[in-house]
Coordinates of C-alpha atoms in Angstrom, one line a residue:
X292 CA -101.8 52.5 -70.7
X293 CA -100.4 49.5 -72.5
X294 CA -102.2 46.6 -74.1
X295 CA -104.1 44.4 -71.6
X296 CA -103.7 46.9 -68.7
X297 CA -106.7 48.1 -66.7
X298 CA -107.3 51.6 -65.8
X299 CA -107.5 52.2 -62.0
X300 CA -111.1 52.6 -60.8
X301 CA -112.2 56.0 -59.7
X302 CA -113.4 56.6 -56.1
X303 CA -116.3 54.4 -55.3
X304 CA -115.9 52.6 -58.7
X305 CA -117.1 49.1 -59.1
X306 CA -115.1 46.4 -60.8
X307 CA -117.1 43.4 -62.1
X308 CA -115.6 40.0 -61.3
X309 CA -118.2 37.7 -62.9
X310 CA -120.7 35.3 -61.4
X311 CA -118.7 33.9 -58.5
X312 CA -119.6 33.4 -55.0
X313 CA -117.3 35.3 -52.6
X314 CA -115.9 33.6 -49.6
X315 CA -117.6 34.6 -46.3
X316 CA -114.8 35.2 -43.8
X317 CA -115.6 35.9 -40.1
X318 CA -113.2 38.1 -38.1
X319 CA -112.6 37.6 -34.4
X320 CA -111.7 40.5 -32.2
X321 CA -108.3 39.9 -30.5
X322 CA -109.5 40.7 -27.0
X323 CA -112.8 39.0 -26.9
X324 CA -115.2 37.1 -29.0
X325 CA -118.2 39.4 -29.5
X326 CA -121.5 37.6 -29.5
X327 CA -125.0 38.8 -30.3
X328 CA -128.6 37.8 -29.7
X329 CA -130.0 38.2 -33.2
X330 CA -133.5 38.2 -34.6
X331 CA -132.6 35.1 -36.6
X332 CA -133.6 34.2 -40.1
X333 CA -136.2 31.5 -40.3
X334 CA -134.6 28.1 -41.1
X335 CA -135.4 26.5 -44.4
X336 CA -138.8 25.0 -44.3
X337 CA -139.9 27.1 -41.3
X338 CA -142.5 28.8 -43.5
X339 CA -144.8 31.7 -42.6
X340 CA -148.1 30.0 -42.6
X341 CA -147.7 28.8 -46.2
X342 CA -149.4 25.6 -47.2
X343 CA -147.3 22.5 -46.8
X344 CA -144.7 24.2 -44.5
X345 CA -144.3 24.0 -40.8
X346 CA -143.0 26.6 -38.3
X347 CA -139.9 25.6 -36.3
X348 CA -139.3 27.0 -32.8
X349 CA -136.3 29.1 -32.0
X350 CA -136.0 31.3 -35.1
X351 CA -136.9 34.4 -33.2
X352 CA -136.9 35.6 -29.5
X353 CA -139.2 33.5 -27.4
X354 CA -140.6 36.6 -25.7
X355 CA -142.6 39.1 -27.7
X356 CA -141.3 41.9 -25.4
X357 CA -138.1 42.8 -23.6
X358 CA -134.5 43.7 -24.7
X359 CA -133.2 43.1 -28.1
X360 CA -129.7 43.3 -29.5
X361 CA -127.9 42.4 -26.3
X362 CA -124.1 42.4 -27.0
X363 CA -122.0 40.0 -24.9
X364 CA -118.2 39.8 -24.8
X365 CA -116.7 36.4 -24.0
X366 CA -113.1 35.5 -23.2
X367 CA -112.1 33.2 -26.1
X368 CA -109.7 31.3 -23.8
X369 CA -111.9 30.6 -20.9
X370 CA -115.4 31.0 -22.4
X371 CA -116.4 33.3 -19.5
X372 CA -118.5 36.4 -20.0
X373 CA -116.5 39.6 -19.7
X374 CA -119.2 42.1 -20.1
X375 CA -122.6 42.7 -21.7
X376 CA -124.4 45.8 -22.9
X377 CA -128.2 46.1 -23.4
X378 CA -128.4 48.4 -26.4
X379 CA -132.2 49.0 -26.0
X380 CA -132.9 48.4 -29.6
X381 CA -136.3 47.3 -31.0
X382 CA -134.9 44.4 -33.0
X383 CA -132.1 41.9 -33.0
X384 CA -128.6 42.4 -34.4
X385 CA -128.0 41.9 -38.1
X386 CA -124.2 42.6 -38.1
X387 CA -121.3 43.7 -35.9
X388 CA -117.9 45.3 -36.7
X389 CA -115.0 46.7 -34.7
X390 CA -113.1 49.9 -35.6
X391 CA -110.6 51.1 -33.0
X392 CA -112.3 51.4 -29.6
X393 CA -115.8 51.3 -31.1
X394 CA -118.1 48.3 -31.7
X395 CA -120.7 49.1 -34.4
X396 CA -124.0 47.2 -34.6
X397 CA -126.8 47.3 -37.1
X398 CA -130.2 45.8 -36.3
X399 CA -132.7 44.1 -38.6
X400 CA -135.0 47.2 -38.4
X401 CA -132.3 49.6 -39.5
X402 CA -131.1 50.7 -36.1
X403 CA -127.5 51.7 -35.6
X404 CA -125.7 51.6 -32.2
X405 CA -122.1 52.2 -31.4
X406 CA -120.5 50.9 -28.1
X407 CA -117.3 52.3 -26.6
X408 CA -115.5 49.1 -25.7
X409 CA -113.5 50.9 -22.9
X410 CA -116.4 52.4 -21.1
X411 CA -118.9 49.7 -22.3
X412 CA -121.5 52.3 -23.0
X413 CA -123.6 53.0 -26.0
X414 CA -122.2 56.3 -27.3
X415 CA -124.3 56.7 -30.5
X416 CA -127.5 55.5 -32.0
X417 CA -129.4 56.4 -35.1
X418 CA -132.0 55.3 -37.6
X419 CA -130.3 54.1 -40.9
X420 CA -133.3 52.2 -42.2
X421 CA -133.1 54.3 -45.4
X422 CA -130.0 52.2 -46.4
X423 CA -130.2 49.1 -44.3
X424 CA -133.3 47.1 -43.2
X425 CA -133.4 43.4 -42.7
X426 CA -130.2 41.4 -42.7
X427 CA -126.8 43.0 -43.2
X428 CA -123.0 42.5 -43.1
X429 CA -120.2 44.8 -42.0
X430 CA -116.4 45.0 -42.4
X431 CA -113.6 47.4 -41.6
X432 CA -111.6 48.9 -44.4
X433 CA -109.3 51.9 -44.7
X434 CA -110.1 53.1 -41.2
X435 CA -113.9 53.0 -41.7
X436 CA -116.7 50.5 -41.1
X437 CA -118.7 49.5 -44.3
X438 CA -122.0 47.8 -44.4
X439 CA -124.1 46.2 -47.0
X440 CA -127.9 45.5 -47.0
X441 CA -130.1 43.9 -49.6
X442 CA -130.2 47.3 -51.4
X443 CA -127.2 49.4 -50.5
X444 CA -123.4 49.5 -49.8
X445 CA -122.8 52.2 -47.2
X446 CA -120.1 53.6 -44.9
X447 CA -119.9 55.1 -41.4
X448 CA -117.7 58.1 -40.6
X449 CA -115.2 57.0 -37.9
X450 CA -115.7 60.2 -35.8
X451 CA -119.3 61.3 -36.3
X452 CA -120.7 57.8 -37.2
X453 CA -122.8 59.5 -39.9
X454 CA -123.8 57.0 -42.7
X455 CA -123.0 57.6 -46.4
X456 CA -124.1 55.7 -49.4
X457 CA -121.2 54.2 -51.4
X458 CA -123.2 52.2 -54.0
X459 CA -126.9 52.7 -54.2
X460 CA -129.2 50.0 -55.8
X461 CA -126.6 47.3 -55.3
X462 CA -129.4 44.7 -54.9
X463 CA -127.2 41.7 -54.5
X464 CA -128.9 38.4 -55.4
X465 CA -128.1 36.7 -52.1
X466 CA -129.9 33.6 -51.0
X467 CA -128.5 33.7 -47.4
X468 CA -128.5 37.4 -46.6
X469 CA -126.0 40.0 -47.9
X470 CA -122.2 39.5 -47.4
X471 CA -119.1 41.5 -48.1
X472 CA -115.4 41.0 -47.7
X473 CA -112.1 43.0 -48.1
X474 CA -108.9 42.1 -49.9
X475 CA -106.1 44.6 -50.5
X476 CA -108.3 47.6 -49.9
X477 CA -111.1 46.5 -52.3
X478 CA -114.6 45.6 -51.0
X479 CA -116.1 42.6 -52.5
X480 CA -119.9 41.9 -52.6
X481 CA -122.6 41.2 -55.1
X482 CA -124.4 43.6 -57.4
X483 CA -127.3 41.7 -58.8
X484 CA -125.8 38.3 -59.6
X485 CA -122.3 39.6 -60.2
X486 CA -119.4 39.6 -57.9
X487 CA -117.9 43.2 -57.8
X488 CA -114.9 44.9 -56.3
X489 CA -115.5 48.4 -55.0
X490 CA -112.6 50.9 -54.6
X491 CA -113.7 53.5 -52.1
X492 CA -111.3 56.0 -50.6
X493 CA -113.0 58.0 -47.8
X494 CA -111.5 61.4 -46.9
X495 CA -111.7 61.5 -43.1

């Protein structure tokens, strides 16, 4: 290795990129815009009964009971609904991602659901609250779906949908919920207050 060269990171290795804010890029499915009915974060100033703050309407479902995490596909050209799936989750959607024929969703209570976009049926559900609870973000990279929560960077197996921890204790210092992005095979997110690049090469 010559002067100034960097060694290639090992599998799952983390490269520090300094204290920079990564760009949050949203991906749109080519066939349909996938919408969700989330359990939304309280807007700034909404408060939770704290002195000097007021509660604003609309930051959570109006009804205390009923379906959560309803997924709706909308034609991006016409704006018309194509289909919807009631996922029967106990909380709203924190993040969505598409890999092949499957749409992955994670809820704010740590529920995972996977929808087959051809049959429009939920084909898998699981409790992943050990790695993801609260707000989350997901992307697709190297044939797998990755997610990040306030505490953990994790990955789903593309066939079994089993969840694996990629980086534990990532504890990103986000002020608007966790985010992650992908560039040239590397996954970018925060660990603490530092922007990091994670090189994970799943064997599936």
